[in-house]
Tab-separated table of C-alpha atoms in Angstrom:
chain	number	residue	atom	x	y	z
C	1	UNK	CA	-7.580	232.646	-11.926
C	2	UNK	CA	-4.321	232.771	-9.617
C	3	UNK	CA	-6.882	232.607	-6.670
C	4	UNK	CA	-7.211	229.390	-7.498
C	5	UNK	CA	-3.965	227.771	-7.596
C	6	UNK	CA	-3.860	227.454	-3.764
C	7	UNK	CA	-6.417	225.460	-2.219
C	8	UNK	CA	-7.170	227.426	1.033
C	9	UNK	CA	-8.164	230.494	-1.042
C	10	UNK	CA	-10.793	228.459	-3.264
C	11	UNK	CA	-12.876	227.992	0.389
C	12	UNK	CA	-13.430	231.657	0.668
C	13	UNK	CA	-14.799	232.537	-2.661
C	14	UNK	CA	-18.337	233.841	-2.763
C	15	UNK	CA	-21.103	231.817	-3.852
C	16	UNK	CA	-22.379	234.675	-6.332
C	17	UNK	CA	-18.871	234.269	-8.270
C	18	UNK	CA	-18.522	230.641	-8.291
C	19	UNK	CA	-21.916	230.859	-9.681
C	20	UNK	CA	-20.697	233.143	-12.618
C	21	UNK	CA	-17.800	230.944	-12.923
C	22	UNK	CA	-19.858	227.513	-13.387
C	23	UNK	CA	-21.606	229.822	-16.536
C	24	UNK	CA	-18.669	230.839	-17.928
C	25	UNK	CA	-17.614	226.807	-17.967
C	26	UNK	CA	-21.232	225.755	-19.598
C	27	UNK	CA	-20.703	228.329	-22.040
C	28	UNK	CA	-17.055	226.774	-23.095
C	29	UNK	CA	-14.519	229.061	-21.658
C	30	UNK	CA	-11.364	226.659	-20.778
C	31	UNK	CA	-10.413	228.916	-17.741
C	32	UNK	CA	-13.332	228.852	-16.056
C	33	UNK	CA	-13.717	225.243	-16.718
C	34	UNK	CA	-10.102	225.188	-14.799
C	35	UNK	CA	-11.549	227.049	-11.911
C	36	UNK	CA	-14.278	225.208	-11.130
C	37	UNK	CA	-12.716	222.061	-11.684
C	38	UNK	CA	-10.045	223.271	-8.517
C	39	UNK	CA	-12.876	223.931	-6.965
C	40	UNK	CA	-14.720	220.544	-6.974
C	41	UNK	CA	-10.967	218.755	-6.136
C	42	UNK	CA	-10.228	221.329	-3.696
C	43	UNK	CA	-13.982	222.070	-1.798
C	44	UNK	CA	-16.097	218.229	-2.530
C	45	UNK	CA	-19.136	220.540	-2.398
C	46	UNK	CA	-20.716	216.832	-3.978
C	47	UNK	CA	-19.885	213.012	-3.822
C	48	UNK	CA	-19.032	213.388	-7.757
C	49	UNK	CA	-16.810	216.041	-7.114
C	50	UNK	CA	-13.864	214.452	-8.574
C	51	UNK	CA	-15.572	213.070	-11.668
C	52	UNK	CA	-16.898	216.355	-12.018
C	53	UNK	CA	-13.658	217.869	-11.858
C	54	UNK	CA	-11.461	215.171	-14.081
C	55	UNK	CA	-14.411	216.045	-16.446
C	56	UNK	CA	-13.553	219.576	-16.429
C	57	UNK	CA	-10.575	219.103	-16.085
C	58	UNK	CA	-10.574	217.034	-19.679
C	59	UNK	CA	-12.526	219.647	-21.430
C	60	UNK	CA	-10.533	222.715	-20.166
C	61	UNK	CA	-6.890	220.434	-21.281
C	62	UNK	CA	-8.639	220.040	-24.935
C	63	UNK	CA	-9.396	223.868	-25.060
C	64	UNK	CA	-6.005	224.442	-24.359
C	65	UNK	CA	-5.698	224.857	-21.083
C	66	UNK	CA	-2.167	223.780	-19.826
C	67	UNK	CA	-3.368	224.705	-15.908
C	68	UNK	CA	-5.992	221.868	-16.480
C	69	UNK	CA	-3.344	219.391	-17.556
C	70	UNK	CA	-1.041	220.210	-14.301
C	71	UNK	CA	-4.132	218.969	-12.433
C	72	UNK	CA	-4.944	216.180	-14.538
C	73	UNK	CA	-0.933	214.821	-14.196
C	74	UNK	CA	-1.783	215.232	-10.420
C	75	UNK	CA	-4.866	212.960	-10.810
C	76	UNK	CA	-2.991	210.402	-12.664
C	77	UNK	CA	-0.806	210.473	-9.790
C	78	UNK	CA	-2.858	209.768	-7.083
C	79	UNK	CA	-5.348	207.491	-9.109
C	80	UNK	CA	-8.323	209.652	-8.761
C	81	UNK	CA	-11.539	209.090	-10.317
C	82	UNK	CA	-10.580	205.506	-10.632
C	83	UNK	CA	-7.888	206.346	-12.808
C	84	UNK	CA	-4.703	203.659	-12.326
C	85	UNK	CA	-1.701	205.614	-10.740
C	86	UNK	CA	0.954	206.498	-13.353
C	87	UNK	CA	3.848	208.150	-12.293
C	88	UNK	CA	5.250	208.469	-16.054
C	89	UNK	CA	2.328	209.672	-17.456
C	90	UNK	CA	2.047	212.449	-14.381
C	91	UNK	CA	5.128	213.568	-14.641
C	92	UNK	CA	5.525	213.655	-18.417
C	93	UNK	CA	1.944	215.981	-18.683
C	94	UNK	CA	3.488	217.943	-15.694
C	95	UNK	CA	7.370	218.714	-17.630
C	96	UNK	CA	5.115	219.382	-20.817
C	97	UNK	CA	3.169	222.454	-19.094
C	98	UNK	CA	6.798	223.445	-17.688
C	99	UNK	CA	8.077	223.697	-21.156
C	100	UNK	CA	5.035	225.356	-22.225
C	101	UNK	CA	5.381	228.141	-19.818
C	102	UNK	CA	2.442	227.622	-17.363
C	103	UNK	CA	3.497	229.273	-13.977
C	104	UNK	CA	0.927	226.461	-11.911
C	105	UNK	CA	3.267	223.648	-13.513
C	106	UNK	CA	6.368	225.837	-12.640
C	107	UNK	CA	5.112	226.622	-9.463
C	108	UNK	CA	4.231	222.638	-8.213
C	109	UNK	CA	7.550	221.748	-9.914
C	110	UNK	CA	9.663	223.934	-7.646
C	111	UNK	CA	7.678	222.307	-4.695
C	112	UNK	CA	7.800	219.025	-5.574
C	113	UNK	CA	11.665	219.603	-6.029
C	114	UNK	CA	11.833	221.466	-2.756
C	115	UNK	CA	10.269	218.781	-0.328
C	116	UNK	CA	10.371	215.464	-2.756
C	117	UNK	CA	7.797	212.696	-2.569
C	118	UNK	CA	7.947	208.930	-2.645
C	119	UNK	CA	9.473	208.844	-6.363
C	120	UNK	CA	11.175	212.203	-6.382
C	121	UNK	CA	13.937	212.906	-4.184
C	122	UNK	CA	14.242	216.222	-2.742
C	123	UNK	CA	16.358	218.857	-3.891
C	124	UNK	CA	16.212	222.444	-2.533
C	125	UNK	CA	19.241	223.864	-3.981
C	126	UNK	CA	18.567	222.970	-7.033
C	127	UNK	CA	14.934	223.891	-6.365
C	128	UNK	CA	16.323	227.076	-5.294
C	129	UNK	CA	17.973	227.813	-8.794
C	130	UNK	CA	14.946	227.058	-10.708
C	131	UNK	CA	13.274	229.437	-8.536
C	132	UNK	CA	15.641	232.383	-8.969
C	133	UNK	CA	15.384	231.884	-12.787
C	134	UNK	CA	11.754	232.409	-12.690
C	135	UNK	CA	12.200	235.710	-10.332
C	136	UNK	CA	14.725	237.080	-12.691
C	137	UNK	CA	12.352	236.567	-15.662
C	138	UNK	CA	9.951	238.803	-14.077
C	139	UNK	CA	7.105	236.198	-13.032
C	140	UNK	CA	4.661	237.037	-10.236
C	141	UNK	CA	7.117	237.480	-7.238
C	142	UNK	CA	4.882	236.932	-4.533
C	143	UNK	CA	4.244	233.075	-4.918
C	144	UNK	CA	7.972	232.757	-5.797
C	145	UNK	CA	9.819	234.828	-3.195
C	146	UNK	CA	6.964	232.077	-0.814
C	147	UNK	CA	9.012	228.913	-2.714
C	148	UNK	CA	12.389	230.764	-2.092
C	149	UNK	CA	11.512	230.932	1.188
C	150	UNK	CA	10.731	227.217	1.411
C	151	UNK	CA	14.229	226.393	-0.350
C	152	UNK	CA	16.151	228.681	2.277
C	153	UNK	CA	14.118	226.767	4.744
C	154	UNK	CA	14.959	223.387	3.884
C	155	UNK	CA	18.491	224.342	3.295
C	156	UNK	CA	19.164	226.876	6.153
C	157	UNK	CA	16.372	226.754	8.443
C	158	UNK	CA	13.448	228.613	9.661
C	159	UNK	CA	15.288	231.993	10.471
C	160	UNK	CA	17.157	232.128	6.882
C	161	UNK	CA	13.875	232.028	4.991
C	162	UNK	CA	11.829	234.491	7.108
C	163	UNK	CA	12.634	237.416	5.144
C	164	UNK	CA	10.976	235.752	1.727
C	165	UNK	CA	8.143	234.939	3.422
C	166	UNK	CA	7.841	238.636	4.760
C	167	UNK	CA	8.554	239.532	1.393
C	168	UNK	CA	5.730	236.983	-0.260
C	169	UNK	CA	3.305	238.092	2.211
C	170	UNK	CA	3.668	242.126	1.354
C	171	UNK	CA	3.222	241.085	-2.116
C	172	UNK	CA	-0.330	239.211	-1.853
C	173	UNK	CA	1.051	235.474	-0.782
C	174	UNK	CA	-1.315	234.859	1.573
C	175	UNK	CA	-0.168	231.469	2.644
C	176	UNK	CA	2.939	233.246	3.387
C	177	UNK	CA	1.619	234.711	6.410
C	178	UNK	CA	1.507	231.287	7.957
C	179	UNK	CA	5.201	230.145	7.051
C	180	UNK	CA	6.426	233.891	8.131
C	181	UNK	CA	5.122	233.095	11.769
C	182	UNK	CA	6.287	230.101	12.051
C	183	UNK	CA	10.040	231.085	10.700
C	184	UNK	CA	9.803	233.997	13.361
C	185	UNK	CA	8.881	232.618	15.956
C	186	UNK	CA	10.185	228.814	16.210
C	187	UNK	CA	13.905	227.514	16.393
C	188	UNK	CA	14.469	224.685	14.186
C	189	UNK	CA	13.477	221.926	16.471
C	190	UNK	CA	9.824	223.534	15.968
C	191	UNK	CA	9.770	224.465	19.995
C	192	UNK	CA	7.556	228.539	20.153
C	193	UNK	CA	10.039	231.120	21.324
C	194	UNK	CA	7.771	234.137	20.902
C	195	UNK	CA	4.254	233.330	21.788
C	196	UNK	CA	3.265	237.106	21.971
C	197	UNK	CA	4.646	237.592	17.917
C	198	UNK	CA	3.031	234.249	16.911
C	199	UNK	CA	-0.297	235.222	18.065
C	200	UNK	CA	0.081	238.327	16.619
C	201	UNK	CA	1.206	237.464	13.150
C	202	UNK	CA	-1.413	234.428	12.850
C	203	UNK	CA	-3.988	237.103	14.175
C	204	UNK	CA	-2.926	239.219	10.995
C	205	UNK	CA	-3.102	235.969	8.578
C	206	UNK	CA	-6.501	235.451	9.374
C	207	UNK	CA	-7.690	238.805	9.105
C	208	UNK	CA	-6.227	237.656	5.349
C	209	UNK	CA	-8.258	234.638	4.948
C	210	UNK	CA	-5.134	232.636	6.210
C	211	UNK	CA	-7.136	229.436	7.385
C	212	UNK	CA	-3.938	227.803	8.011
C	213	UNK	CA	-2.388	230.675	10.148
C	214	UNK	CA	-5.654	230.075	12.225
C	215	UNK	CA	-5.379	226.560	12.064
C	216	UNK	CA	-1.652	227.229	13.409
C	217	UNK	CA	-2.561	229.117	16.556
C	218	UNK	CA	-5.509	226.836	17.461
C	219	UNK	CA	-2.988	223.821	17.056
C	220	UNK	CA	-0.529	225.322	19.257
C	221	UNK	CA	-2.987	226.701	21.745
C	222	UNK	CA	-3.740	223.114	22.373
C	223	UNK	CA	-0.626	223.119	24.360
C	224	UNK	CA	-1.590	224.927	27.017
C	225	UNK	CA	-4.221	222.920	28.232
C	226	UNK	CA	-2.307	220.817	30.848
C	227	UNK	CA	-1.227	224.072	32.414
C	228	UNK	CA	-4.460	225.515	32.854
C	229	UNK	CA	-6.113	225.255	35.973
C	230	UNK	CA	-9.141	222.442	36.062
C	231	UNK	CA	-11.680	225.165	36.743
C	232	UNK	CA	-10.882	226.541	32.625
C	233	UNK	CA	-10.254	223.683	30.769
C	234	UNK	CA	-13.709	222.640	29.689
C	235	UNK	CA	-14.675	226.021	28.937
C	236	UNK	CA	-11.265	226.395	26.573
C	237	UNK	CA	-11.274	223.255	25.191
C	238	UNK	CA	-14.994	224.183	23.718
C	239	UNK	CA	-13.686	227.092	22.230
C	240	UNK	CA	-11.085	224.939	20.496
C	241	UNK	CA	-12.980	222.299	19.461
C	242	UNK	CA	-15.309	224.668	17.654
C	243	UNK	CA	-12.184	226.948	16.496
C	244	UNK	CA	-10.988	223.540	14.881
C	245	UNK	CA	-14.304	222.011	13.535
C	246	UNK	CA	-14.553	225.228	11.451
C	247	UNK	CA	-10.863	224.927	10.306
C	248	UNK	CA	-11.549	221.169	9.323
C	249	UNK	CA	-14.563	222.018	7.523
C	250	UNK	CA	-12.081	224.786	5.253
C	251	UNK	CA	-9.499	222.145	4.419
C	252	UNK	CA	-7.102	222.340	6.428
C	253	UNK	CA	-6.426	218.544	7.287
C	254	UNK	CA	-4.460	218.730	10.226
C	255	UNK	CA	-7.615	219.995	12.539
C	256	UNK	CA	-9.517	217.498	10.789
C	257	UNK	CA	-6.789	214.648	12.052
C	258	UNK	CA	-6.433	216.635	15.407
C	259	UNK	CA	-9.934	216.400	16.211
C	260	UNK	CA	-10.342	212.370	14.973
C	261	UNK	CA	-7.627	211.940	17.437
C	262	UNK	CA	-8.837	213.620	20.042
C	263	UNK	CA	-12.503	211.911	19.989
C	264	UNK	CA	-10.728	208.260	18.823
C	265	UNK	CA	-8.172	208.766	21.927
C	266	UNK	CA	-10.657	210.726	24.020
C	267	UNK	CA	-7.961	213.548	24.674
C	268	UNK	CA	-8.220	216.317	26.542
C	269	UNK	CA	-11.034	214.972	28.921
C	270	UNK	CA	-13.044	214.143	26.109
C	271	UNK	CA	-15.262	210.891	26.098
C	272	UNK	CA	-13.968	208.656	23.319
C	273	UNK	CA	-16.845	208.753	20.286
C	274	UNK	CA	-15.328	206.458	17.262
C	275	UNK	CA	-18.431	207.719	15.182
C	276	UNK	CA	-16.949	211.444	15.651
C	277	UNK	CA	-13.096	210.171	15.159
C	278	UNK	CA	-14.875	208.604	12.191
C	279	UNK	CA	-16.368	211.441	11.015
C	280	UNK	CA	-13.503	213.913	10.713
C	281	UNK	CA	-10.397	211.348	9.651
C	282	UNK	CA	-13.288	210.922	6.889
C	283	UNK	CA	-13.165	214.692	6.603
C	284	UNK	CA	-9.774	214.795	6.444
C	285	UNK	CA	-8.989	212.052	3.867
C	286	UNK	CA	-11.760	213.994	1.620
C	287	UNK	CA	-8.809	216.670	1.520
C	288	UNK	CA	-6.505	214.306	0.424
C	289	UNK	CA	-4.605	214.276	4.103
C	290	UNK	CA	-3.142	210.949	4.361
C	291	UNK	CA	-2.437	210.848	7.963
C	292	UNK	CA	-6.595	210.958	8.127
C	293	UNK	CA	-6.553	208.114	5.084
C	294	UNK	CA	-4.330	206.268	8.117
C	295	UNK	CA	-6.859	207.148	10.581
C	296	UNK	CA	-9.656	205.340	8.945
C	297	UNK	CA	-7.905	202.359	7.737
C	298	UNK	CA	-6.364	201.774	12.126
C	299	UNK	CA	-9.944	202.218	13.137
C	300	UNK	CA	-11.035	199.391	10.538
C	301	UNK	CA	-8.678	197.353	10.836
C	302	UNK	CA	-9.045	197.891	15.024
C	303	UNK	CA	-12.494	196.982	14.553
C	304	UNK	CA	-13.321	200.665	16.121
C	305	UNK	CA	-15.232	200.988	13.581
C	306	UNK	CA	-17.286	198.789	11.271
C	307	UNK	CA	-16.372	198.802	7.444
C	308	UNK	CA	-15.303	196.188	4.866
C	309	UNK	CA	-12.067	194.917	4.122
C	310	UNK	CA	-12.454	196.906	0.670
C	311	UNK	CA	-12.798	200.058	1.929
C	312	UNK	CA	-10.091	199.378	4.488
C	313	UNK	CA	-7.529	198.905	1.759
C	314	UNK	CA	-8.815	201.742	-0.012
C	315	UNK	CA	-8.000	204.310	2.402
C	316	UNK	CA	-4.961	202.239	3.246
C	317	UNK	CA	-3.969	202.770	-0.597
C	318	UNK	CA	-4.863	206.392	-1.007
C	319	UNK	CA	-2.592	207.269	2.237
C	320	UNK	CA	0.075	205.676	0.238
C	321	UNK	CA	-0.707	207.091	-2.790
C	322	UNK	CA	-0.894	210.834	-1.123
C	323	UNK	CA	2.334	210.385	0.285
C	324	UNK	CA	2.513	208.516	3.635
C	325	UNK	CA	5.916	206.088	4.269
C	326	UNK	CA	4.058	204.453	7.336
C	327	UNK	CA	1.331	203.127	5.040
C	328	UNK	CA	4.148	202.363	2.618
C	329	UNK	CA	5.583	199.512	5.457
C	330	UNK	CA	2.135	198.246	6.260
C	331	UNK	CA	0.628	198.198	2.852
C	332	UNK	CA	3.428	196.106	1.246
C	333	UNK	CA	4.012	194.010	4.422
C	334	UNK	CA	0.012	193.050	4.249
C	335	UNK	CA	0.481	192.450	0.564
C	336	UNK	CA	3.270	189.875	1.155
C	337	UNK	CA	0.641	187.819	3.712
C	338	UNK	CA	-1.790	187.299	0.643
C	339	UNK	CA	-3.718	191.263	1.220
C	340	UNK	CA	-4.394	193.959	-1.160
C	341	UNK	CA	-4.712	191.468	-4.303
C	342	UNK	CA	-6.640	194.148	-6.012
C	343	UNK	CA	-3.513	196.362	-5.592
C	344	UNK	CA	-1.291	193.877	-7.035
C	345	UNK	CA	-0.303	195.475	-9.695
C	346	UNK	CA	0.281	199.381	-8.501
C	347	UNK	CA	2.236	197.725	-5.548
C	348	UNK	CA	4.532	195.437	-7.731
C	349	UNK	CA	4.956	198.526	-9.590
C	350	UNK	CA	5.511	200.801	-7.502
C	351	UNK	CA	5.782	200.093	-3.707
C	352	UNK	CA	8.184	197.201	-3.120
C	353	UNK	CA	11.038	198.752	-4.825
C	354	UNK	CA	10.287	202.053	-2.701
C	355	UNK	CA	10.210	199.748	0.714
C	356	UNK	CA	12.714	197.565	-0.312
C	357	UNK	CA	15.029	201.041	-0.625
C	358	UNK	CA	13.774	202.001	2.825
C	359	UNK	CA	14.266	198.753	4.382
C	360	UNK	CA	18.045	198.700	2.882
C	361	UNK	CA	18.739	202.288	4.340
C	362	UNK	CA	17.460	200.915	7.985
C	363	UNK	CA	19.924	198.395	7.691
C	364	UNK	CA	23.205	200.244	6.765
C	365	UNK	CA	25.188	199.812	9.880
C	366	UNK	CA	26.785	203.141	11.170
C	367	UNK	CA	30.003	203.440	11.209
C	368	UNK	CA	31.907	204.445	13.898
C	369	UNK	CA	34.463	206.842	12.787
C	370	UNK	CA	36.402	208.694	15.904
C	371	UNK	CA	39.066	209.869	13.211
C	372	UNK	CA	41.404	207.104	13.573
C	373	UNK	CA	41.689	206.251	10.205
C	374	UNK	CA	41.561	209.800	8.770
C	375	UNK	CA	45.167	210.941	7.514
C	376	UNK	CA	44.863	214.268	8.232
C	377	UNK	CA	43.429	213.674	11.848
């Protein structure tokens, strides 16, 4: 069942044992109702994916199942299967499977703590103790010495935290290969200082079923291409294109965005195709990426792309909801010029007391302080 926790893993399960796991779920067993709930949210196989999963989800939570009610506070979060967003009721059903003792709800609290979100403000250290706690009590170290290494990170920077994700990755972390290459071979202004090590330690993540250390090293091949001489580019910018299409179609959202770019902007020597862009922002808002959710609603609202003011705000909403600060400032700005009425009331809520904050911050002047009015200068 740990398999399923992280989403990249769920994309590489067999089709003989999801089958066996869908049986186990008619036949009542909470677990597997779990698992193939994550794997509806996670994978979309369907257009009723999500009210297949919240479904599931339900069921598995009334068996007992406290993994089903970590993804259940997450749905309540984001307002999935037309569910209204509630923040309270998220995190109280998330805390509840803490206390219980589910590792899933220990695991997304330590994250959550590590990086924040719009109503949570980040906290690694103290991220870092809850962490330590669950090491010392002799829980799975592999996921955990991964979150220590995001802590360090956060705190310390990249070359502090490579040694837990070294240490996750021995253990059977397998997103850990990805953060390990990156902590090795960037400096902390994310600028590749070992391009030999990087290729070979995303080489070795995807011989794990690391999509994103694949995704990584297709990403940063990109940045080649204006130093390649004209006679290569179109044959390597194939390659990458295809290299990214399949990384898209696995979940990773940022090849999804990368490629809706590239065919909105026509980058690359590419001719500009909206209905492509189209197609993979909508690939990568399916994910729940919200800089893909952005995509969609600039191409609407840009009139690249024909769809209704409804849908517009949708996607405009859902980036918000998933996390993006951009959509944040034009969501509630719109809203103030007589938009997103149907939103009223999650954006009263919620949103203008967030942008309001943000606003206020932008507007705290700097001081100047050259140590003239320090007493021990």
């Amino acid at each position: 069942m740990r398999r399923f926790f992280y989403p990249q893993n769920i994309f590489w399960i067999e089709p003989e044992e999801m089958a066996e796991i869908e049986k186990r779920a008619n036949e009542g067993d909470k677990d597997a109702k779990f698992m193939l709930g994550r794997f509806h949210i996670v994978c979309q196989p369907t257009a009723e994916s999500t009210s297949i999963a919240y479904t599931l989800f339900t069921e598995a939570m009334a068996l007992g199942s406290l993994e089903a009610e970590v993804e259940l506070s997450y749905m309540h979060r984001y307002g999935e299967s037309n569910l209204p967003v509630d923040i309270h009721k998220s995190d109280s059903m998330l805390l509840h499977a803490v206390s219980e003792g589910c590792e899933l709800a220990a695991l997304r609290y330590a994250k959550r703590m590590i990086y924040g979100d719009l109503y949570t403000e980040a906290n690694p250290k103290k991220a870092l103790e809850h962490i330590d706690s669950f090491i010392e009590a002799g829980f799975s170290p592999a996921d955990w010495y991964y979150l220590k290494g995001c802590a360090i990170e956060e705190i310390s920077g990249h070359a502090a935290a490579a040694q837990w994700y070294l240490k996750a990755r021995e253990r059977g972390c397998i997103v850990a290969h990805a953060y390990a290459a990156v902590a090795l071979c960037y400096d902390d202004k994310f600028n590749l200082v070992d391009h030999e090590l990087f290729l070979d330690l995303t080489d070795k993540g995807f011989a794990h079923n690391d999509t994103f250390s694949f995704a990584l090293q297709r990403l940063a091949a990109l940045e080649l291409y204006d130093h390649m001489a004209a006679e290569e580019k179109e044959e390597f910018i194939k390659g990458i294109i295809k290299d990214l299409e399949l990384i898209a179609q696995m979940g990773i959202g940022a090849a999804a965005k990368t490629l809706g770019d590239l065919y909105r902007y026509g980058e690359y020597d590419q001719e500009e195709d909206f209905d492509k862009a189209w197609k993979w922002y909508a690939r990568g808002a399916l994910y729940g990426y919200y800089d893909c959710y952005a995509g969609l609603y600039s191409m609407a609202k840009t009139k690249d792309y024909e769809a209704d003011d409804n849908f517009k705000e949708a996607c405009a909403i859902y980036a918000v909801r998933y996390g993006s600060e951009e959509m944040l400032r034009e969501v509630v700005e719109q809203y103030r010029r007589g938009k997103f009425t149907d939103y009223a009331a999650e954006i009263e809520k919620y949103y203008i007391a967030i942008y309001d904050k943000m606003v206020e911050d932008e507007d705290e002047p700097e001081i100047d302080d050259d140590g003239r009015y320090d007493p021990y200068v």
